[in-house]
Coordinates of C-alpha atoms in Angstrom, one line a residue:
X1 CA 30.5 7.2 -91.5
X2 CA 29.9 3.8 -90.2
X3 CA 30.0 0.5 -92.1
X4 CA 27.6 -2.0 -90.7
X5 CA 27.7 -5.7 -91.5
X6 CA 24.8 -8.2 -90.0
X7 CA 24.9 -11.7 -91.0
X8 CA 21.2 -13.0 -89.9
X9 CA 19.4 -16.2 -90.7
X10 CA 17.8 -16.1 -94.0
X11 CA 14.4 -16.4 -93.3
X12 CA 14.5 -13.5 -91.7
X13 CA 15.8 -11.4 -94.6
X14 CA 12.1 -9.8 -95.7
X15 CA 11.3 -8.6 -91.9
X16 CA 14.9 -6.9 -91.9
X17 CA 14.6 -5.3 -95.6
X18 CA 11.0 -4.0 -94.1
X19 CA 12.8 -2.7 -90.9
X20 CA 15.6 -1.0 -93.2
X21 CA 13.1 0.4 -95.7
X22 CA 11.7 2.6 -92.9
X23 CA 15.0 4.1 -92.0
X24 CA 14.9 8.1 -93.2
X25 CA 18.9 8.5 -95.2
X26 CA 19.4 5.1 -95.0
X27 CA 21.1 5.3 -98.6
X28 CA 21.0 1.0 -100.0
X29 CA 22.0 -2.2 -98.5
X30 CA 24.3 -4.9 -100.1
X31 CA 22.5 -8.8 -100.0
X32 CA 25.1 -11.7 -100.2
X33 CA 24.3 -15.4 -99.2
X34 CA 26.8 -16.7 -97.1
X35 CA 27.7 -20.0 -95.0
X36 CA 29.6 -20.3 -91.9
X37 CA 29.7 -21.4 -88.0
X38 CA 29.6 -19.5 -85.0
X39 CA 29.8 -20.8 -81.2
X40 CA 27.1 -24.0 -82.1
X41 CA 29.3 -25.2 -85.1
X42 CA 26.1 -25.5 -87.0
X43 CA 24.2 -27.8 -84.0
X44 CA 20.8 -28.2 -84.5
X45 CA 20.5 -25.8 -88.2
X46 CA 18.1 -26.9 -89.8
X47 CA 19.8 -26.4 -93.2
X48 CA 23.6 -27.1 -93.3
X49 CA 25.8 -27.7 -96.5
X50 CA 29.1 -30.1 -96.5
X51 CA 32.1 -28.5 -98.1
X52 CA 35.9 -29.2 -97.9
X53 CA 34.8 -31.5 -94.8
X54 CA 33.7 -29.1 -93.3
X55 CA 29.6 -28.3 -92.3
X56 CA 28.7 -24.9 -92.8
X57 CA 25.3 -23.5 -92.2
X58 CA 23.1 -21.1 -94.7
X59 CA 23.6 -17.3 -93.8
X60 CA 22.3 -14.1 -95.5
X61 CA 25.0 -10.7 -95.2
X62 CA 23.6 -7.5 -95.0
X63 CA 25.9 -4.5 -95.6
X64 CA 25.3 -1.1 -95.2
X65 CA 27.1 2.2 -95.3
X66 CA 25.3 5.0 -93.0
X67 CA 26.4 8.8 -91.7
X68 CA 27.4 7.8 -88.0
X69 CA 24.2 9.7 -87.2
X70 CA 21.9 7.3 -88.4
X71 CA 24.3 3.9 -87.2
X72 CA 22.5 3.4 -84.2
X73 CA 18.8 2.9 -85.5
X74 CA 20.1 1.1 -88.0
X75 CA 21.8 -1.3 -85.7
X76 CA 18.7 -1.4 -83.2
X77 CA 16.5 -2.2 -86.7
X78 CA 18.7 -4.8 -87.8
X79 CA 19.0 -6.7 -84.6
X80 CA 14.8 -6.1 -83.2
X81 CA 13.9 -7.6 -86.8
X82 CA 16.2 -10.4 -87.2
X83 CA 15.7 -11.2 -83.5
X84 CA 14.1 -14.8 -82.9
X85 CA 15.5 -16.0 -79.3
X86 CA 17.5 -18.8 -80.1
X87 CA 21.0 -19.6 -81.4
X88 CA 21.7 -19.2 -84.5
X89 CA 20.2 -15.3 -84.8
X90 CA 23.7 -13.7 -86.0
X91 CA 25.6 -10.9 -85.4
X92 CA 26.3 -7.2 -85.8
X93 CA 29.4 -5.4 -86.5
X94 CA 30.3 -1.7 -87.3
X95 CA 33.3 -0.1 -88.1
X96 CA 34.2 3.6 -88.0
X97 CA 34.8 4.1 -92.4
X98 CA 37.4 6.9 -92.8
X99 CA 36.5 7.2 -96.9
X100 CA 33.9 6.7 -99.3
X101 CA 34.6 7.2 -102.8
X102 CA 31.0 6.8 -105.5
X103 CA 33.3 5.3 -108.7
X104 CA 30.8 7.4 -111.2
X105 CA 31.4 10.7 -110.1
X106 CA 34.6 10.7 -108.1
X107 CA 32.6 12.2 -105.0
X108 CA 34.0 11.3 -101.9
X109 CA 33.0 11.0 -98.3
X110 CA 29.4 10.8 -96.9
X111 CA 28.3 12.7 -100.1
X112 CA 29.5 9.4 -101.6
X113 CA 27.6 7.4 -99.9

């Protein structure tokens, strides 16, 4: 199992959701807005918000849990659809998941997920 986490401009949040919808298995995906920086510090955004002194800018996190089989097309669907050329796009990261456990039914591993 693989634990996926993108965090992608917000605008681009529909084109991804359509990307992820057409993924066979692909069992839900977990929205959150989020702020932050990366390697820019927020240069040139075109929406930024002020907090603690610091400048953050507007994210949206995607998280997904997916049987390692399906990881890879997930990744490549994330990253084609949030893909706009310029700074700013986000990032990718997956983790190897060792359990899963559904909270309802006690099920555990990729049956869980």
């Amino acid at each position: 199992m693989k634990e996926i986490k993108a965090i992608i401009q917000p605008f681009m949040l529909q084109k991804v959701c359509d990307a992820l919808r057409a993924i066979d298995g692909l069992p839900g995906v977990t929205v959150s807005q989020v702020m932050g920086w990366g390697k820019g510090r927020g240069a040139g955004a075109s929406e930024t918000v002020e907090e603690g002194g610091c400048t953050f800018v507007r994210k949206t996190k995607l998280e997904v849990v997916v049987p390692a089989a399906i990881a890879d097309e997930v990744v490549t669907a994330i990253a084609a659809a949030a893909r706009t050329g310029n700074m700013g796009d986000g990032k990718i990261f997956v983790h190897d998941l060792s359990e899963v456990v559904k909270i309802r039914t006690g099920d555990r591993g990729e049956g869980a997920i």
